[in-house]
mmCIF file of N, CA and C in Angstrom:
data_model
loop_
_atom_site.group_PDB
_atom_site.id
_atom_site.type_symbol
_atom_site.label_atom_id
_atom_site.label_comp_id
_atom_site.label_asym_id
_atom_site.label_seq_id
_atom_site.Cartn_x
_atom_site.Cartn_y
_atom_site.Cartn_z
ATOM 1 N N MET A 1 186.039 214.413 98.059
ATOM 2 C CA MET A 1 184.710 213.943 98.772
ATOM 3 C C MET A 1 184.747 213.082 99.718
ATOM 4 N N ILE A 2 185.542 211.989 99.540
ATOM 5 C CA ILE A 2 185.544 210.779 100.552
ATOM 6 C C ILE A 2 186.485 211.186 101.849
ATOM 7 N N VAL A 3 187.445 212.318 101.481
ATOM 8 C CA VAL A 3 188.247 212.616 102.726
ATOM 9 C C VAL A 3 187.716 213.795 103.723
ATOM 10 N N LEU A 4 186.400 214.333 103.068
ATOM 11 C CA LEU A 4 185.737 215.537 103.672
ATOM 12 C C LEU A 4 185.674 215.111 105.228
ATOM 13 N N PRO A 5 185.360 214.005 105.643
ATOM 14 C CA PRO A 5 185.000 213.607 107.051
ATOM 15 C C PRO A 5 186.418 213.873 107.987
ATOM 16 N N LEU A 6 187.494 214.034 107.307
ATOM 17 C CA LEU A 6 188.681 213.863 107.936
ATOM 18 C C LEU A 6 189.026 215.404 108.421
ATOM 19 N N MET A 7 188.210 216.242 107.821
ATOM 20 C CA MET A 7 188.358 218.002 107.932
ATOM 21 C C MET A 7 187.174 218.325 108.769
ATOM 22 N N ILE A 8 186.001 217.717 108.347
ATOM 23 C CA ILE A 8 184.724 218.034 108.916
ATOM 24 C C ILE A 8 184.668 217.898 110.470
ATOM 25 N N VAL A 9 184.975 216.468 110.826
ATOM 26 C CA VAL A 9 184.888 216.148 112.273
ATOM 27 C C VAL A 9 185.717 216.827 113.180
ATOM 28 N N PRO A 10 186.958 217.189 112.936
ATOM 29 C CA PRO A 10 187.980 217.947 113.996
ATOM 30 C C PRO A 10 187.462 219.366 113.794
ATOM 31 N N ALA A 11 187.193 219.897 112.829
ATOM 32 C CA ALA A 11 186.503 221.336 112.764
ATOM 33 C C ALA A 11 185.401 221.631 113.610
ATOM 34 N N LEU A 12 184.428 220.677 113.489
ATOM 35 C CA LEU A 12 183.114 220.858 114.189
ATOM 36 C C LEU A 12 183.345 220.558 115.692
ATOM 37 N N PHE A 13 184.240 219.580 115.860
ATOM 38 C CA PHE A 13 184.409 219.393 117.505
ATOM 39 C C PHE A 13 185.207 220.700 118.193
ATOM 40 N N LEU A 14 186.144 221.277 117.316
ATOM 41 C CA LEU A 14 186.918 222.260 117.838
ATOM 42 C C LEU A 14 185.793 223.631 117.886
ATOM 43 N N THR A 15 184.800 223.816 117.177
ATOM 44 C CA THR A 15 183.940 224.720 117.372
ATOM 45 C C THR A 15 182.897 224.432 118.466
ATOM 46 N N VAL A 16 182.460 223.127 118.617
ATOM 47 C CA VAL A 16 181.523 223.101 119.985
ATOM 48 C C VAL A 16 182.169 222.477 121.197
ATOM 49 N N ALA A 17 183.637 222.570 121.279
ATOM 50 C CA ALA A 17 184.336 222.157 122.583
ATOM 51 C C ALA A 17 184.109 223.073 123.652
ATOM 52 N N PRO A 18 184.037 224.518 123.416
ATOM 53 C CA PRO A 18 183.738 225.131 124.465
ATOM 54 C C PRO A 18 182.262 225.086 125.189
ATOM 55 N N TRP A 19 181.400 224.828 124.088
ATOM 56 C CA TRP A 19 180.052 224.845 124.730
ATOM 57 C C TRP A 19 180.089 223.252 125.606
ATOM 58 N N LEU A 20 180.417 222.136 124.872
ATOM 59 C CA LEU A 20 180.604 221.067 125.615
ATOM 60 C C LEU A 20 181.475 220.893 126.756
ATOM 61 N N LYS A 21 182.540 221.864 127.017
ATOM 62 C CA LYS A 21 183.082 221.904 128.269
ATOM 63 C C LYS A 21 182.298 222.651 129.185
ATOM 64 N N THR A 22 181.356 223.549 129.017
ATOM 65 C CA THR A 22 180.609 224.128 129.998
ATOM 66 C C THR A 22 179.342 223.211 130.187
ATOM 67 N N ALA A 23 178.707 222.454 129.309
ATOM 68 C CA ALA A 23 177.488 221.692 129.392
ATOM 69 C C ALA A 23 177.825 220.562 130.145
ATOM 70 N N ILE A 24 178.829 219.697 129.707
ATOM 71 C CA ILE A 24 178.952 218.401 130.375
ATOM 72 C C ILE A 24 180.245 218.381 131.065
ATOM 73 N N GLY A 25 181.040 219.128 131.279
ATOM 74 C CA GLY A 25 182.361 219.157 131.820
ATOM 75 C C GLY A 25 183.455 218.864 131.202
ATOM 76 N N GLY A 26 184.625 219.304 131.503
ATOM 77 C CA GLY A 26 185.901 218.827 130.870
ATOM 78 C C GLY A 26 186.287 217.526 130.766
ATOM 79 N N GLY A 27 185.915 216.754 131.829
ATOM 80 C CA GLY A 27 186.338 215.446 131.808
ATOM 81 C C GLY A 27 185.509 214.587 130.446
ATOM 82 N N MET A 28 184.403 214.850 130.490
ATOM 83 C CA MET A 28 183.543 214.207 129.372
ATOM 84 C C MET A 28 183.920 214.884 128.118
ATOM 85 N N THR A 29 184.299 215.902 127.938
ATOM 86 C CA THR A 29 184.625 216.338 126.627
ATOM 87 C C THR A 29 186.047 216.030 126.403
ATOM 88 N N SER A 30 186.843 215.512 127.155
ATOM 89 C CA SER A 30 188.126 214.945 126.733
ATOM 90 C C SER A 30 187.676 213.593 126.317
ATOM 91 N N LEU A 31 187.019 212.803 126.988
ATOM 92 C CA LEU A 31 186.659 211.618 126.561
ATOM 93 C C LEU A 31 186.186 211.631 125.200
ATOM 94 N N ILE A 32 185.003 212.672 124.847
ATOM 95 C CA ILE A 32 184.574 212.744 123.425
ATOM 96 C C ILE A 32 185.574 212.886 122.544
ATOM 97 N N ALA A 33 186.677 213.945 122.816
ATOM 98 C CA ALA A 33 187.579 214.168 122.036
ATOM 99 C C ALA A 33 188.550 212.864 121.712
ATOM 100 N N ALA A 34 188.853 212.205 122.813
ATOM 101 C CA ALA A 34 189.575 210.859 122.378
ATOM 102 C C ALA A 34 188.849 210.022 121.341
ATOM 103 N N GLY A 35 187.600 209.751 121.719
ATOM 104 C CA GLY A 35 186.733 209.011 120.805
ATOM 105 C C GLY A 35 186.581 209.365 119.430
ATOM 106 N N LEU A 36 186.547 210.906 119.308
ATOM 107 C CA LEU A 36 186.522 211.494 117.870
ATOM 108 C C LEU A 36 187.725 211.020 117.284
ATOM 109 N N ALA A 37 188.907 211.272 118.077
ATOM 110 C CA ALA A 37 190.248 211.239 117.475
ATOM 111 C C ALA A 37 190.520 209.903 116.996
ATOM 112 N N MET A 38 190.020 208.785 117.800
ATOM 113 C CA MET A 38 190.300 207.429 117.484
ATOM 114 C C MET A 38 189.278 207.191 116.102
ATOM 115 N N SER A 39 188.277 207.682 116.169
ATOM 116 C CA SER A 39 187.444 207.561 114.860
ATOM 117 C C SER A 39 187.991 207.945 113.673
ATOM 118 N N VAL A 40 188.660 209.309 113.746
ATOM 119 C CA VAL A 40 189.169 209.920 112.614
ATOM 120 C C VAL A 40 190.451 208.819 112.274
ATOM 121 N N MET A 41 191.058 208.552 112.997
ATOM 122 C CA MET A 41 192.284 207.843 112.736
ATOM 123 C C MET A 41 191.949 206.357 112.216
ATOM 124 N N ALA A 42 190.756 205.767 112.778
ATOM 125 C CA ALA A 42 190.306 204.530 112.168
ATOM 126 C C ALA A 42 189.738 204.647 110.638
ATOM 127 N N TYR A 43 189.152 205.882 110.602
ATOM 128 C CA TYR A 43 188.654 206.196 109.100
ATOM 129 C C TYR A 43 189.782 206.458 108.143
ATOM 130 N N SER A 44 190.789 207.139 108.584
ATOM 131 C CA SER A 44 192.153 207.563 107.651
ATOM 132 C C SER A 44 192.726 206.117 107.533
ATOM 133 N N LEU A 45 192.903 205.229 108.443
ATOM 134 C CA LEU A 45 193.177 203.853 108.246
ATOM 135 C C LEU A 45 192.533 203.166 106.876
ATOM 136 N N TYR A 46 191.195 203.182 107.257
ATOM 137 C CA TYR A 46 190.250 202.468 106.142
ATOM 138 C C TYR A 46 190.515 203.136 104.924
ATOM 139 N N LEU A 47 190.689 204.255 104.715
ATOM 140 C CA LEU A 47 191.083 205.025 103.409
ATOM 141 C C LEU A 47 192.052 204.754 102.699
ATOM 142 N N SER A 48 193.342 204.421 103.724
ATOM 143 C CA SER A 48 194.550 203.979 103.336
ATOM 144 C C SER A 48 194.372 202.488 102.741
ATOM 145 N N PHE A 49 193.784 201.497 103.375
ATOM 146 C CA PHE A 49 193.822 200.146 103.033
ATOM 147 C C PHE A 49 192.737 200.356 101.600
ATOM 148 N N ARG A 50 191.831 201.343 101.421
ATOM 149 C CA ARG A 50 191.009 201.425 100.309
ATOM 150 C C ARG A 50 191.849 201.754 99.096
ATOM 151 N N ALA A 51 192.666 202.768 99.440
ATOM 152 C CA ALA A 51 193.566 203.186 98.224
ATOM 153 C C ALA A 51 194.672 202.043 97.855
ATOM 154 N N GLN A 52 195.253 201.136 98.869
ATOM 155 C CA GLN A 52 196.058 200.483 98.495
ATOM 156 C C GLN A 52 195.325 199.187 97.694
ATOM 157 N N HIS A 53 194.264 199.120 97.573
ATOM 158 C CA HIS A 53 193.505 197.705 97.209
ATOM 159 C C HIS A 53 193.948 197.825 95.596
ATOM 160 N N CYS A 54 194.201 198.598 95.058
ATOM 161 C CA CYS A 54 194.287 198.482 93.617
ATOM 162 C C CYS A 54 195.588 198.715 92.947
ATOM 163 N N LEU A 55 196.416 198.551 93.995
ATOM 164 C CA LEU A 55 198.102 198.702 93.633
ATOM 165 C C LEU A 55 198.932 197.662 93.099
ATOM 166 N N ASP A 56 199.700 197.954 92.204
ATOM 167 C CA ASP A 56 200.522 196.309 91.794
ATOM 168 C C ASP A 56 201.467 196.340 92.858
ATOM 169 N N GLU A 57 202.389 195.019 92.566
ATOM 170 C CA GLU A 57 203.322 194.764 93.483
ATOM 171 C C GLU A 57 204.422 195.790 93.525
ATOM 172 N N VAL A 58 204.838 196.398 92.711
ATOM 173 C CA VAL A 58 205.806 197.449 92.701
ATOM 174 C C VAL A 58 205.534 198.554 93.686
ATOM 175 N N GLN A 59 204.294 199.116 93.359
ATOM 176 C CA GLN A 59 203.566 200.222 94.355
ATOM 177 C C GLN A 59 203.480 199.781 95.621
ATOM 178 N N LEU A 60 203.327 198.386 95.826
ATOM 179 C CA LEU A 60 202.913 198.038 97.298
ATOM 180 C C LEU A 60 204.410 198.024 97.947
ATOM 181 N N ALA A 61 205.412 197.301 97.202
ATOM 182 C CA ALA A 61 206.830 197.298 97.942
ATOM 183 C C ALA A 61 207.297 198.680 98.065
ATOM 184 N N GLY A 62 206.960 199.751 97.500
ATOM 185 C CA GLY A 62 207.199 201.174 97.956
ATOM 186 C C GLY A 62 206.303 201.398 99.087
ATOM 187 N N GLY A 63 205.385 201.155 99.159
ATOM 188 C CA GLY A 63 204.480 201.403 100.319
ATOM 189 C C GLY A 63 205.095 200.634 101.719
ATOM 190 N N GLN A 64 205.656 199.320 101.410
ATOM 191 C CA GLN A 64 206.091 198.741 102.652
ATOM 192 C C GLN A 64 207.477 199.422 102.848
ATOM 193 N N PHE A 65 208.144 199.873 102.048
ATOM 194 C CA PHE A 65 209.501 200.385 102.205
ATOM 195 C C PHE A 65 209.275 201.672 103.030
ATOM 196 N N ALA A 66 208.316 202.464 102.639
ATOM 197 C CA ALA A 66 208.167 203.762 103.334
ATOM 198 C C ALA A 66 207.664 203.501 104.689
ATOM 199 N N ALA A 67 206.734 202.466 104.923
ATOM 200 C CA ALA A 67 206.282 202.398 106.217
ATOM 201 C C ALA A 67 207.342 201.573 107.274
ATOM 202 N N ARG A 68 208.425 201.046 106.538
ATOM 203 C CA ARG A 68 209.368 200.446 107.341
ATOM 204 C C ARG A 68 210.296 201.307 107.853
ATOM 205 N N TRP A 69 210.764 202.143 106.993
ATOM 206 C CA TRP A 69 211.773 203.367 107.346
ATOM 207 C C TRP A 69 211.102 204.806 107.714
ATOM 208 N N GLY A 70 209.658 204.978 107.405
ATOM 209 C CA GLY A 70 209.321 206.272 107.771
ATOM 210 C C GLY A 70 209.305 206.571 109.085
ATOM 211 N N MET A 71 208.654 205.517 110.110
ATOM 212 C CA MET A 71 208.528 205.813 111.389
ATOM 213 C C MET A 71 209.981 206.333 112.057
ATOM 214 N N GLY A 72 210.848 205.382 111.750
ATOM 215 C CA GLY A 72 212.348 205.596 112.440
ATOM 216 C C GLY A 72 212.745 206.926 111.904
ATOM 217 N N ILE A 73 212.608 207.303 110.649
ATOM 218 C CA ILE A 73 213.381 208.594 110.025
ATOM 219 C C ILE A 73 212.468 209.601 111.042
ATOM 220 N N GLY A 74 211.302 209.454 111.337
ATOM 221 C CA GLY A 74 210.538 210.424 111.670
ATOM 222 C C GLY A 74 210.924 210.724 113.335
ATOM 223 N N ALA A 75 211.375 209.711 113.967
ATOM 224 C CA ALA A 75 211.588 209.540 115.147
ATOM 225 C C ALA A 75 212.993 210.293 115.276
ATOM 226 N N VAL A 76 213.874 209.874 114.288
ATOM 227 C CA VAL A 76 215.343 210.541 114.424
ATOM 228 C C VAL A 76 214.999 212.008 113.963
ATOM 229 N N ALA A 77 214.203 212.428 113.224
ATOM 230 C CA ALA A 77 214.079 213.822 112.776
ATOM 231 C C ALA A 77 213.585 214.517 114.231
ATOM 232 N N PHE A 78 212.716 214.062 115.143
ATOM 233 C CA PHE A 78 212.184 214.709 116.117
ATOM 234 C C PHE A 78 213.433 214.649 117.110
ATOM 235 N N ALA A 79 214.284 213.739 117.424
ATOM 236 C CA ALA A 79 215.268 213.936 118.124
ATOM 237 C C ALA A 79 216.084 214.667 117.677
ATOM 238 N N MET A 80 216.413 214.895 116.580
ATOM 239 C CA MET A 80 217.427 216.015 116.035
ATOM 240 C C MET A 80 216.833 217.353 116.245
ATOM 241 N N LEU A 81 215.697 217.323 115.998
ATOM 242 C CA LEU A 81 214.903 218.886 116.207
ATOM 243 C C LEU A 81 215.033 219.204 117.686
ATOM 244 N N SER A 82 215.042 218.166 118.390
ATOM 245 C CA SER A 82 215.176 218.433 119.863
ATOM 246 C C SER A 82 216.248 218.953 120.580
ATOM 247 N N MET A 83 217.330 218.880 119.726
ATOM 248 C CA MET A 83 218.672 219.506 120.102
ATOM 249 C C MET A 83 218.797 220.987 119.651
ATOM 250 N N LEU A 84 217.827 221.314 119.078
ATOM 251 C CA LEU A 84 217.998 222.832 118.603
ATOM 252 C C LEU A 84 217.160 223.658 119.639
ATOM 253 N N PRO A 85 217.600 224.750 120.229
ATOM 254 C CA PRO A 85 216.913 225.502 121.273
ATOM 255 C C PRO A 85 215.756 226.247 120.605
ATOM 256 N N PRO A 86 215.923 226.605 119.491
ATOM 257 C CA PRO A 86 214.539 227.466 118.800
ATOM 258 C C PRO A 86 213.340 226.390 118.697
ATOM 259 N N PHE A 87 213.547 225.066 118.473
ATOM 260 C CA PHE A 87 212.507 224.121 118.441
ATOM 261 C C PHE A 87 211.724 224.307 119.932
ATOM 262 N N TRP A 88 212.465 224.055 120.907
ATOM 263 C CA TRP A 88 212.014 224.040 122.449
ATOM 264 C C TRP A 88 211.235 225.471 122.728
ATOM 265 N N ASP A 89 212.033 226.690 122.124
ATOM 266 C CA ASP A 89 211.126 227.934 122.524
ATOM 267 C C ASP A 89 209.902 227.946 121.618
ATOM 268 N N PHE A 90 209.923 227.247 120.452
ATOM 269 C CA PHE A 90 208.714 227.375 119.649
ATOM 270 C C PHE A 90 207.693 226.378 120.486
ATOM 271 N N ALA A 91 207.961 225.187 120.938
ATOM 272 C CA ALA A 91 207.350 224.220 121.572
ATOM 273 C C ALA A 91 206.576 224.621 122.872
ATOM 274 N N ALA A 92 207.393 225.634 123.579
ATOM 275 C CA ALA A 92 206.905 225.891 124.784
ATOM 276 C C ALA A 92 206.082 227.262 124.630
ATOM 277 N N ALA A 93 206.182 228.021 123.741
ATOM 278 C CA ALA A 93 205.361 229.147 123.329
ATOM 279 C C ALA A 93 203.958 228.469 122.793
ATOM 280 N N LEU A 94 203.852 227.538 122.194
ATOM 281 C CA LEU A 94 202.883 226.776 121.638
ATOM 282 C C LEU A 94 202.070 226.081 122.564
ATOM 283 N N LEU A 95 202.781 225.380 123.397
ATOM 284 C CA LEU A 95 202.008 224.844 124.637
ATOM 285 C C LEU A 95 201.636 225.831 125.639
ATOM 286 N N ARG A 96 202.287 226.961 126.042
ATOM 287 C CA ARG A 96 201.897 227.867 126.763
ATOM 288 C C ARG A 96 200.378 228.562 126.235
ATOM 289 N N ASP A 97 200.363 228.689 124.921
ATOM 290 C CA ASP A 97 199.192 229.515 124.478
ATOM 291 C C ASP A 97 198.053 228.557 124.577
ATOM 292 N N ALA A 98 198.263 227.328 124.135
ATOM 293 C CA ALA A 98 197.277 226.296 124.226
ATOM 294 C C ALA A 98 196.637 226.264 125.763
ATOM 295 N N ALA A 99 197.427 226.217 126.493
ATOM 296 C CA ALA A 99 197.174 226.011 128.005
ATOM 297 C C ALA A 99 196.761 227.097 128.677
ATOM 298 N N ASP A 100 196.974 228.406 128.075
ATOM 299 C CA ASP A 100 196.622 229.444 128.682
ATOM 300 C C ASP A 100 197.217 229.813 129.934
ATOM 301 N N ASP A 101 198.495 229.416 129.999
ATOM 302 C CA ASP A 101 199.246 229.560 131.418
ATOM 303 C C ASP A 101 200.573 229.955 131.090
ATOM 304 N N SER A 102 200.826 231.171 131.354
ATOM 305 C CA SER A 102 202.069 231.889 131.105
ATOM 306 C C SER A 102 202.962 231.589 132.204
ATOM 307 N N GLY A 103 202.665 230.889 133.245
ATOM 308 C CA GLY A 103 203.431 230.435 134.498
ATOM 309 C C GLY A 103 204.322 228.970 134.301
ATOM 310 N N ALA A 104 203.812 228.287 133.123
ATOM 311 C CA ALA A 104 204.364 226.856 133.027
ATOM 312 C C ALA A 104 205.987 227.285 132.882
ATOM 313 N N SER A 105 207.090 226.363 133.335
ATOM 314 C CA SER A 105 208.279 226.572 132.941
ATOM 315 C C SER A 105 208.486 226.004 131.890
ATOM 316 N N ARG A 106 209.689 226.350 131.196
ATOM 317 C CA ARG A 106 210.162 225.804 129.982
ATOM 318 C C ARG A 106 210.597 224.412 130.391
ATOM 319 N N ARG A 107 211.218 224.286 131.259
ATOM 320 C CA ARG A 107 211.955 222.833 131.626
ATOM 321 C C ARG A 107 210.837 221.804 131.589
ATOM 322 N N ILE A 108 209.744 222.156 132.364
ATOM 323 C CA ILE A 108 208.584 221.102 132.785
ATOM 324 C C ILE A 108 207.938 220.949 131.167
ATOM 325 N N ILE A 109 207.838 222.005 130.337
ATOM 326 C CA ILE A 109 207.154 221.744 129.058
ATOM 327 C C ILE A 109 207.960 220.470 128.434
ATOM 328 N N ILE A 110 209.541 221.012 128.347
ATOM 329 C CA ILE A 110 210.389 220.001 127.614
ATOM 330 C C ILE A 110 210.410 218.709 128.163
ATOM 331 N N LEU A 111 210.121 218.514 129.510
ATOM 332 C CA LEU A 111 210.262 217.276 130.060
ATOM 333 C C LEU A 111 208.914 216.608 129.618
ATOM 334 N N ALA A 112 207.626 217.235 129.473
ATOM 335 C CA ALA A 112 206.555 216.634 129.161
ATOM 336 C C ALA A 112 206.523 216.017 127.724
ATOM 337 N N VAL A 113 207.019 216.990 126.746
ATOM 338 C CA VAL A 113 207.117 216.728 125.615
ATOM 339 C C VAL A 113 208.131 215.600 125.395
ATOM 340 N N MET A 114 209.304 215.394 125.822
ATOM 341 C CA MET A 114 210.014 214.365 125.753
ATOM 342 C C MET A 114 209.437 213.015 126.295
ATOM 343 N N PHE A 115 208.678 212.915 127.125
ATOM 344 C CA PHE A 115 208.029 211.758 127.765
ATOM 345 C C PHE A 115 207.084 211.376 126.860
ATOM 346 N N GLY A 116 206.159 212.418 126.386
ATOM 347 C CA GLY A 116 205.410 212.155 125.146
ATOM 348 C C GLY A 116 205.767 211.458 124.105
ATOM 349 N N PHE A 117 207.129 211.991 123.647
ATOM 350 C CA PHE A 117 207.744 211.591 122.226
ATOM 351 C C PHE A 117 208.084 210.046 122.636
ATOM 352 N N GLY A 118 208.633 209.779 123.804
ATOM 353 C CA GLY A 118 209.195 208.431 124.235
ATOM 354 C C GLY A 118 208.082 207.586 124.384
ATOM 355 N N GLY A 119 206.810 208.002 124.777
ATOM 356 C CA GLY A 119 205.695 207.188 124.855
ATOM 357 C C GLY A 119 205.166 206.547 123.448
ATOM 358 N N VAL A 120 205.409 207.485 122.650
ATOM 359 C CA VAL A 120 204.720 207.430 121.241
ATOM 360 C C VAL A 120 205.795 206.217 120.415
ATOM 361 N N VAL A 121 207.070 206.475 120.709
ATOM 362 C CA VAL A 121 208.231 205.635 120.364
ATOM 363 C C VAL A 121 207.793 204.296 120.718
ATOM 364 N N ILE A 122 207.580 204.080 122.069
ATOM 365 C CA ILE A 122 207.566 202.911 122.554
ATOM 366 C C ILE A 122 206.094 202.032 122.024
ATOM 367 N N LEU A 123 205.167 202.894 122.088
ATOM 368 C CA LEU A 123 203.892 202.257 121.478
ATOM 369 C C LEU A 123 204.127 202.052 120.002
ATOM 370 N N GLN A 124 204.734 202.621 119.091
ATOM 371 C CA GLN A 124 205.045 202.351 117.829
ATOM 372 C C GLN A 124 205.697 201.053 117.645
ATOM 373 N N THR A 125 206.716 200.902 118.785
ATOM 374 C CA THR A 125 207.574 199.800 118.671
ATOM 375 C C THR A 125 206.736 198.275 119.078
ATOM 376 N N ILE A 126 205.832 198.484 120.105
ATOM 377 C CA ILE A 126 204.932 197.506 120.443
ATOM 378 C C ILE A 126 203.927 197.223 119.352
ATOM 379 N N GLY A 127 203.454 198.359 118.485
ATOM 380 C CA GLY A 127 202.454 198.104 117.571
ATOM 381 C C GLY A 127 203.007 197.314 116.366
ATOM 382 N N MET A 128 204.369 197.567 115.910
ATOM 383 C CA MET A 128 205.028 196.883 115.039
ATOM 384 C C MET A 128 205.252 195.264 115.552
ATOM 385 N N PHE A 129 205.724 195.196 116.699
ATOM 386 C CA PHE A 129 205.954 193.845 117.178
ATOM 387 C C PHE A 129 204.594 193.041 117.102
ATOM 388 N N VAL A 130 203.251 193.461 117.596
ATOM 389 C CA VAL A 130 202.204 192.706 117.369
ATOM 390 C C VAL A 130 201.767 192.612 116.080
ATOM 391 N N ALA A 131 201.726 193.728 115.200
ATOM 392 C CA ALA A 131 201.688 193.195 113.730
ATOM 393 C C ALA A 131 202.484 192.338 113.205
ATOM 394 N N LYS A 132 203.548 192.161 113.436
ATOM 395 C CA LYS A 132 204.717 191.292 112.869
ATOM 396 C C LYS A 132 204.217 189.687 113.496
ATOM 397 N N LEU A 133 203.742 189.734 114.696
ATOM 398 C CA LEU A 133 203.275 188.601 115.363
ATOM 399 C C LEU A 133 202.125 187.865 114.731
ATOM 400 N N MET A 134 201.085 188.837 114.653
ATOM 401 C CA MET A 134 199.847 188.519 113.795
ATOM 402 C C MET A 134 200.022 187.962 112.522
ATOM 403 N N TRP A 135 201.091 188.717 111.771
ATOM 404 C CA TRP A 135 201.611 188.161 110.200
ATOM 405 C C TRP A 135 201.961 186.774 110.309
ATOM 406 N N TRP A 136 203.105 186.484 111.376
ATOM 407 C CA TRP A 136 203.595 185.073 111.411
ATOM 408 C C TRP A 136 202.559 184.191 111.712
ATOM 409 N N ARG A 137 201.550 184.323 112.574
ATOM 410 C CA ARG A 137 200.527 183.553 113.270
ATOM 411 C C ARG A 137 199.783 183.356 111.719
ATOM 412 N N ALA A 138 199.228 184.302 110.931
ATOM 413 C CA ALA A 138 198.477 183.972 110.024
ATOM 414 C C ALA A 138 199.093 183.443 108.868
ATOM 415 N N ARG A 139 200.297 183.405 108.778
ATOM 416 C CA ARG A 139 201.118 182.631 107.527
ATOM 417 C C ARG A 139 201.028 181.061 108.000
ATOM 418 N N ARG A 140 201.062 180.591 109.122
ATOM 419 C CA ARG A 140 201.248 179.369 109.620
ATOM 420 C C ARG A 140 199.889 178.599 109.139
#
């Protein structure tokens, strides 16, 4: 019941997105999509903190281990997948279908996905640096 908003909000937005695009334009619809995405991510973070509130130290240590190594393993898994041509064929087909553009070249799609992946990894690194800095400041 408590995770219901994580499913309802995206489904509702996907349902009304075509109407929003015609009513207020594509740019405003994109801003609303970004705001809703940030809200859903913030709510999922709240649920994560709430779920960890009643954990003991062994369970917390397991969560810290997973957080420490999980992002790195996920990034390496994506990098390894990017070496496989079937992965790029799948990504190109998926993005062409989403954009309704059969003329987008496979090379441009691969380049865009790689830049996006690089950006996410850089932002994760900056986020970890800032979180560690905040932790050290709070410790003093």
